[in-house]
XYZ file of C-alpha atoms in Angstrom:
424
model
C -74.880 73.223 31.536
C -74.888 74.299 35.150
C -74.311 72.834 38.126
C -77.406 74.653 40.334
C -79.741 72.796 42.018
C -83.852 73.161 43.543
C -83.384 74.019 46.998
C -85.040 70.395 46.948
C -82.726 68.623 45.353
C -82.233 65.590 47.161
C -78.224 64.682 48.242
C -77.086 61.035 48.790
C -74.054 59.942 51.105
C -73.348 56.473 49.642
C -70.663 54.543 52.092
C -67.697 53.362 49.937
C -67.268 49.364 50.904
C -64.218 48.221 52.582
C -63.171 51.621 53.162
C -65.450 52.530 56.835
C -66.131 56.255 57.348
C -65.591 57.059 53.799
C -68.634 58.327 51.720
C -69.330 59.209 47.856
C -71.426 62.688 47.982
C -73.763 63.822 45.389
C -76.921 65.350 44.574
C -80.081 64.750 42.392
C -80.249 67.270 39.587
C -83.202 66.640 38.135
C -83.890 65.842 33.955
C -81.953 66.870 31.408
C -84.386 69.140 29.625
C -82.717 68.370 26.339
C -82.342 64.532 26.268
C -84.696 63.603 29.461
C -81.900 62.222 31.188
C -81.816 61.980 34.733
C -78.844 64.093 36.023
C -76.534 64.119 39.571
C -73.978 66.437 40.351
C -70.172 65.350 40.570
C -69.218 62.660 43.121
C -67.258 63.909 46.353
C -65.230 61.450 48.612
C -65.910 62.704 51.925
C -63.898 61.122 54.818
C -65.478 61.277 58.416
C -63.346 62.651 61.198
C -65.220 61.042 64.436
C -63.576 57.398 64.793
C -66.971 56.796 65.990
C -69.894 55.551 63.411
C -72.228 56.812 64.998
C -71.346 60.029 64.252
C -70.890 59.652 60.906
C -74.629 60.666 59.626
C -74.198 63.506 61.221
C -71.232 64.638 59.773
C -72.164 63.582 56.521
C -75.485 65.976 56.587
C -73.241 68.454 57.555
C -71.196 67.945 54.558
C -73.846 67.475 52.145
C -75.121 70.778 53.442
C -71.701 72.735 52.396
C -71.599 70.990 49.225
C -75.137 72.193 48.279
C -74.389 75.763 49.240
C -71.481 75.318 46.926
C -73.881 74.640 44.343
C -76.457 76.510 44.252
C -73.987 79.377 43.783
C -71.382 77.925 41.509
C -71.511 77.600 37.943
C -69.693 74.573 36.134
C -66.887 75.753 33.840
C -68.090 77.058 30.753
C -66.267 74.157 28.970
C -67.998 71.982 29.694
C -70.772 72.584 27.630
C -68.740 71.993 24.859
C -69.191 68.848 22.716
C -67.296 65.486 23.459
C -66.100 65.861 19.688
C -64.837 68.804 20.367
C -62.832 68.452 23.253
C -61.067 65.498 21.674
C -59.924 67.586 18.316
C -59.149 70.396 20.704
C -57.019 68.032 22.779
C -55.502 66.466 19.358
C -54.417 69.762 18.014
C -52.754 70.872 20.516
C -50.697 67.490 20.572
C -49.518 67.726 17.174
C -45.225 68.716 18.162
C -45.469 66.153 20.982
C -45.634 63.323 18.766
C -42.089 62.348 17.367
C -43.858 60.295 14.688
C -46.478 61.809 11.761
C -47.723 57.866 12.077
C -48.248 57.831 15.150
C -50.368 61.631 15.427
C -52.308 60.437 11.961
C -52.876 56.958 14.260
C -54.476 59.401 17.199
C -56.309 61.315 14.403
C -58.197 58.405 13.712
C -59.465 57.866 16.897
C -60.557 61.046 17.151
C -62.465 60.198 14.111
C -64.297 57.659 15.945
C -65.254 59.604 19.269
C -66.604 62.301 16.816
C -68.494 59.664 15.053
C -69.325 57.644 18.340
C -70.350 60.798 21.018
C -71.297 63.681 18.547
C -72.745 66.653 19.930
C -72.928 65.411 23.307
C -71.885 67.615 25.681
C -68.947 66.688 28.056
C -70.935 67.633 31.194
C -73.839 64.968 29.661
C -71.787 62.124 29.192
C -72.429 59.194 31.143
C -70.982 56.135 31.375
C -74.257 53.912 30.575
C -73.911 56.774 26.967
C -70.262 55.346 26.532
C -71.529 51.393 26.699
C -74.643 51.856 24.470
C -72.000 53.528 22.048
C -69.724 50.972 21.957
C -72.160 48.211 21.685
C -73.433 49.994 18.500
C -70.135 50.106 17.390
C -69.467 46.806 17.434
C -72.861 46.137 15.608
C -71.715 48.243 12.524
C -68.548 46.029 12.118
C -66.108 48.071 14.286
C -63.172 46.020 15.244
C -62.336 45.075 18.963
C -58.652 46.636 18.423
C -60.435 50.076 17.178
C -62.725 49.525 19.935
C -60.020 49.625 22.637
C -57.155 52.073 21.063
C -60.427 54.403 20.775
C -62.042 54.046 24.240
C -58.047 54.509 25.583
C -57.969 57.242 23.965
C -61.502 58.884 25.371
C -60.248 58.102 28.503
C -56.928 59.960 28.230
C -59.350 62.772 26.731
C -61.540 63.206 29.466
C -59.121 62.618 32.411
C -57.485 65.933 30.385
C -60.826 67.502 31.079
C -60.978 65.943 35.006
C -57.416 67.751 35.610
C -58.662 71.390 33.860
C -61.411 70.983 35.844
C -64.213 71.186 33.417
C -65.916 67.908 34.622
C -66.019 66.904 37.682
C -64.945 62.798 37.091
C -63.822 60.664 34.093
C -67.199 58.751 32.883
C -64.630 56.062 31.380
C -63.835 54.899 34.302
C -66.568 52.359 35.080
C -66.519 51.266 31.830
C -64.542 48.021 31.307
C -63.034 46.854 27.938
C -61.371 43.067 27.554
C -57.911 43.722 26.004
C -58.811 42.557 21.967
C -57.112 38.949 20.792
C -54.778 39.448 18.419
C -53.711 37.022 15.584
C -51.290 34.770 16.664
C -47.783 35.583 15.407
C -46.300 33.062 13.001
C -43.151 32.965 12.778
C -40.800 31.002 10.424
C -39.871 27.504 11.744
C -35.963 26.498 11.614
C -36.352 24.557 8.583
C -38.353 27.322 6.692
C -35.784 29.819 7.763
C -32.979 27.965 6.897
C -34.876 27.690 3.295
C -35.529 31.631 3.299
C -31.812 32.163 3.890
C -30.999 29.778 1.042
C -33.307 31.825 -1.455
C -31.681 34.891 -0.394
C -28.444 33.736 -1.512
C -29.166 32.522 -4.366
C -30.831 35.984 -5.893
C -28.160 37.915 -7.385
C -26.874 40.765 -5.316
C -28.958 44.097 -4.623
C -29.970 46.259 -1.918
C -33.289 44.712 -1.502
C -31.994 41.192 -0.921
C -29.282 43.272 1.836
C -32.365 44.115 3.958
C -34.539 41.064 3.504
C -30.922 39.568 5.147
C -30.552 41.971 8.162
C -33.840 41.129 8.712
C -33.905 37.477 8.817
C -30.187 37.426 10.778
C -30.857 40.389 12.970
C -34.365 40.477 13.687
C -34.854 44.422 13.033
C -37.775 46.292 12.699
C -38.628 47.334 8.975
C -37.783 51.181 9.825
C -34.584 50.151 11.515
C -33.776 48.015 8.345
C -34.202 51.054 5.793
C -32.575 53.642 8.234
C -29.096 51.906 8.130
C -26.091 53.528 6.067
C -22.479 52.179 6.426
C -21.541 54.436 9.108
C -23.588 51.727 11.338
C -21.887 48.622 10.141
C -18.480 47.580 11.507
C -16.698 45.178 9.491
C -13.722 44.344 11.913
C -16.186 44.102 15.060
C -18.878 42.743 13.164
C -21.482 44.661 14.637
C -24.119 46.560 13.785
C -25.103 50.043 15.228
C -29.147 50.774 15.837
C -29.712 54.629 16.191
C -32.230 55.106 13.572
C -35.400 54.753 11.720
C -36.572 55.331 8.097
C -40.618 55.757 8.057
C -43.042 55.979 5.877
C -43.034 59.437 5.737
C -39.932 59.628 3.987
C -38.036 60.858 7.105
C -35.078 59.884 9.489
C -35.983 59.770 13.117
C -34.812 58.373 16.194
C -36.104 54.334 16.567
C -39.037 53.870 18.941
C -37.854 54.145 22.441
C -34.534 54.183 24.130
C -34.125 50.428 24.458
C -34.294 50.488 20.528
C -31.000 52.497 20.209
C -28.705 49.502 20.341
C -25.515 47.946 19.714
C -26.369 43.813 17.978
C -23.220 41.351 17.193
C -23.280 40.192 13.602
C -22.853 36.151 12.473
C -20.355 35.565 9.641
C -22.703 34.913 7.256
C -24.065 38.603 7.277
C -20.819 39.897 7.974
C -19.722 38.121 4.233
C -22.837 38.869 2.423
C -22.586 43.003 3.914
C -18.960 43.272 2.713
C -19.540 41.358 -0.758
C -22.730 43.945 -0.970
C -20.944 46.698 -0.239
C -18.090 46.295 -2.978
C -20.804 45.423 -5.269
C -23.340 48.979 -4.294
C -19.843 50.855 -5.431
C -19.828 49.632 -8.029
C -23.098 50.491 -8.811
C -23.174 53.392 -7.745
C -19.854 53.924 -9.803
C -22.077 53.730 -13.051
C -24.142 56.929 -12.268
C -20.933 58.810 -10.991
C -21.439 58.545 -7.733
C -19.964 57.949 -4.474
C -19.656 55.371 -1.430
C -19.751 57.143 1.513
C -20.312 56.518 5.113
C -23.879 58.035 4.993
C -25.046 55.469 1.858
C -28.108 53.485 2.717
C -26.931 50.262 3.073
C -30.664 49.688 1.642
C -30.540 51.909 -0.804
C -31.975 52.868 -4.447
C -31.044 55.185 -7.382
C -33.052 58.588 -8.199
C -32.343 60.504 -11.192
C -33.414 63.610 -11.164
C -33.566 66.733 -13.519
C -30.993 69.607 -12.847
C -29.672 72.644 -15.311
C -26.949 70.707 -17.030
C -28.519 67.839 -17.577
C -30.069 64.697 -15.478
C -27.983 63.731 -12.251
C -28.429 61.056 -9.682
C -28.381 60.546 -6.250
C -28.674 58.002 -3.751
C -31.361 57.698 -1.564
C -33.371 55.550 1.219
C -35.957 52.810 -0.499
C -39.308 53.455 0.431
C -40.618 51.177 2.689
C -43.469 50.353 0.474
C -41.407 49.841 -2.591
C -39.484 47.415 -0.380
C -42.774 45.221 0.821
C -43.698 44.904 -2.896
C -40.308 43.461 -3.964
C -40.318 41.041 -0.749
C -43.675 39.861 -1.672
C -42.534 39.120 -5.262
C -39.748 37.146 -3.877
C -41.908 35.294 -1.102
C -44.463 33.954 -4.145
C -41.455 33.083 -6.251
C -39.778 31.407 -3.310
C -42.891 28.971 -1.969
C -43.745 31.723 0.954
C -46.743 33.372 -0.057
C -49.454 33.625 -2.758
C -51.326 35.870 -4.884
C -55.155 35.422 -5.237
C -55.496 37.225 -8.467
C -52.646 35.857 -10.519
C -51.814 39.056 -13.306
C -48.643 37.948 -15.257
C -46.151 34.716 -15.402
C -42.935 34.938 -17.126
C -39.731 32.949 -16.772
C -36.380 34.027 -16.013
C -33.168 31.840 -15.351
C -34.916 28.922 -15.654
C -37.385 30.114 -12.917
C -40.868 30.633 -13.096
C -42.148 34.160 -11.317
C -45.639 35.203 -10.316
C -47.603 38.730 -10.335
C -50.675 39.371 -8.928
C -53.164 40.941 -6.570
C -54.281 39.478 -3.278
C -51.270 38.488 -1.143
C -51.576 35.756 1.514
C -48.362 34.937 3.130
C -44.923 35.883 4.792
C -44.651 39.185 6.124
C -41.262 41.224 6.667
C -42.029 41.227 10.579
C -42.589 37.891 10.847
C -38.643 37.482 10.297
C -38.444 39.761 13.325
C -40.949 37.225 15.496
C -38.987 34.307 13.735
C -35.296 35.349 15.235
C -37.189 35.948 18.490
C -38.925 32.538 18.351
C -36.096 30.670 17.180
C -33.331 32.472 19.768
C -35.738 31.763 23.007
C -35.918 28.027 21.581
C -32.108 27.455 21.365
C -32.010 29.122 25.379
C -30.978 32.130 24.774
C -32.124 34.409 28.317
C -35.061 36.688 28.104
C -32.647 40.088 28.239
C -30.602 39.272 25.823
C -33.558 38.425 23.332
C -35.052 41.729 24.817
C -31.886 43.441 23.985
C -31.341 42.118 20.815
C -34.762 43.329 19.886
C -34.876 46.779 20.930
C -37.990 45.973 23.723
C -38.478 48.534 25.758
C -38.748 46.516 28.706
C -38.299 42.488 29.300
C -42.133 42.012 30.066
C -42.580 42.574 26.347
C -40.737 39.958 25.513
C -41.927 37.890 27.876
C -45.551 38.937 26.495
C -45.212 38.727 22.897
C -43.394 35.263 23.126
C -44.416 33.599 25.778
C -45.569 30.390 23.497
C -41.738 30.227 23.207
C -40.850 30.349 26.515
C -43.691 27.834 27.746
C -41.925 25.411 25.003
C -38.862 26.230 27.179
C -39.885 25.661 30.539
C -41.447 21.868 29.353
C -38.194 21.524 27.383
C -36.606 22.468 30.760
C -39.088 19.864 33.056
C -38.357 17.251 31.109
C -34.260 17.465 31.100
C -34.323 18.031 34.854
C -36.662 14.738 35.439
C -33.513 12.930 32.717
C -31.225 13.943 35.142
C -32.813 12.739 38.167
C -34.231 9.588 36.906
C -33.368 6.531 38.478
């Protein structure tokens, strides 16, 4: 669309409050031939020179009258009658090597998919931010989530402040529109009691790689990825210490952990220090019975593949998958009094144990163990930094975020020492 207006066209100088000789700038356009919409031209912040108001009108018709000339004979950029849709898969293509993560570009992709689905073939000179509210509030009707609903309008507004600094619009339409940040579920971590039960259970499964990360979960509080991207050239047994410098996704891939903070050094307690070294004579062994080797690269989480070759079958070592690894821990959480499966499948007994299969699980999650070393370290008083630390947080206002029930439990734990010590 362009930009030209009637000779007409009526201009507005709206005074911006609390800020005195400063003035938005626009004109009346007219209709919008195609959807009847009433149109305006860009905003303009003008500032007055004169200190003196009353000579503000003045200069204000004077700029009004510059910026009409400027219109009449300019044309917008021809971008911008381009669809919102396809701005945003324009702008999302040409992201595709920023992203470290294929998660994280697939997560982007899909809110692309919902601006396509939400702002069609509008045009990104037609968009308005009264077009953005309706949009949402349909959303919202046809069952559209209030996380969606905010990681999508972010993203729109990254979008078209992208198309504010090319110059293709003249301002963002987001930014009038207001989201509330969505609730999320409250994170449930694993009291000290139920821990110290979940540890027990570990222990008493028989050795294997699977019951290795469930541990450096529990004792270490490590992200899943950072769990599954550990080989024995990160563990020191004399130091007892445990080097973070890695992830395993779900792609299958090695890549560096999610932010600087997360490349970390974290000391190890005995008990993980024992269980590591008992797991690592007993993953040689293993590994012994295919032929092959213990090296410093092994996953310390690790699995078996055999795989087809010219002289025969031959295995190698290799990183379990991440969801191969969920389905064994929720196995073990049912069997252990940590979870449930609606849709009970199969029962059988072994040692003397009963074990559940099925469809439908409610219960423990492998992050939770993160949230529950958190929980239970802020509880005991250890300082926000070194939780932060400990975690891999980017910055100590996460931490202070995510578990602030914790530290609230703190601070009255804290009120009501100081008033024992005072008391008369």
């Amino acid at each position: 669309m362009e930009h030209r207006i009637k000779p007409n066209a009526k201009g507005y100088a709206e005074p911006v409050k609390g800020r005195p000789g400063v003035y938005r700038l626009y004109f009346s356009l007219g209709k919008d031939p195609r959807t009847g919409k009433y149109l305006r031209s860009p905003r303009r912040t003008y500032h007055c020179k004169s200190k003196n108001p009353k000579n503000w009108p003045k200069e204000c018709e004077n700029a009004l009258s510059a910026y009409r000339a400027e219109l009449e004979g300019a044309r917008e950029h021809e971008n911008g009658a381009r669809s919102v849709a396809e701005y945003a898969e324009d702008f999302h293509a040409m992201r595709a090597s920023a992203f470290k993560s294929p998660l994280a570009y697939t997560r982007e992709g899909d809110y692309i998919r919902h601006i396509r689905e939400l702002f069609g073939d509008i045009r990104l000179s037609n968009l308005r931010p009264d077009d953005i509210r309706h949009a949402y509030a349909d959303a919202k009707k046809n069952g559209m989530s209030d996380g969606e609903l905010h990681g999508t309008h972010v993203k729109l507004r990254q979008i078209l402040q992208d198309a504010v600094d090319n110059e293709i619009i003249g301002r963002n339409p987001c930014a009038p529109v207001k989201l509330p940040k969505p609730t999320y579920r409250e994170r449930k971590p694993l009291s000290a009691e139920d821990a110290s039960r979940f540890l027990v259970c570990l222990l008493d499964e028989p050795l294997s790689a699977k019951t290795a990360g469930a541990m450096l979960l529990l004792q270490c509080g490590l992200r899943r990825g950072e769990m599954l991207g550990l080989s024995w050239r990160d563990y020191d047994p004399v130091g007892r210490i445990l080097r973070i410098d890695k992830q395993y996704t779900n792609d299958k891939t090695l890549r560096p952990p999610k932010s600087k903070m997360s490349r970390r050094t974290i000391a190890l307690n005995d008990t993980l220090a024992r269980y590591l070294d008992r797991w690592k004579t007993a993953q040689c062994e293993q590994l012994a019975r295919y032929g092959l080797d213990q090296g410093e690269d092994t996953p310390i989480v690790n699995g078996i593949k055999v795989v087809a070759s010219e002289d025969g079958k031959r295995a190698a070592t290799v990183n379990i998958d991440g969801h191969n690894f969920d389905r064994w821990f929720r196995d073990f959480c049912v069997d252990n009094g940590f979870g449930t499966y609606e849709n009970v499948t199969k029962t059988f007994i072994r040692d003397g144990k009963e074990h559940i299969r099925g469809t439908g699980y409610k219960g423990l999650v492998p992050h939770a163990l993160r949230h529950t070393q958190a929980t239970l370290l802020i509880g005991e008083g250890a300082d926000v930094k070194t939780v932060q630390a400990r975690l891999g947080h980017a910055s100590p206002n996460t931490t202070l975020a995510v578990y602030s029930h914790a530290i609230e439990a703190n601070d009255r734990k804290a009120a009501d020492a100081f008033g024992k010590l005072i008391s008369c």
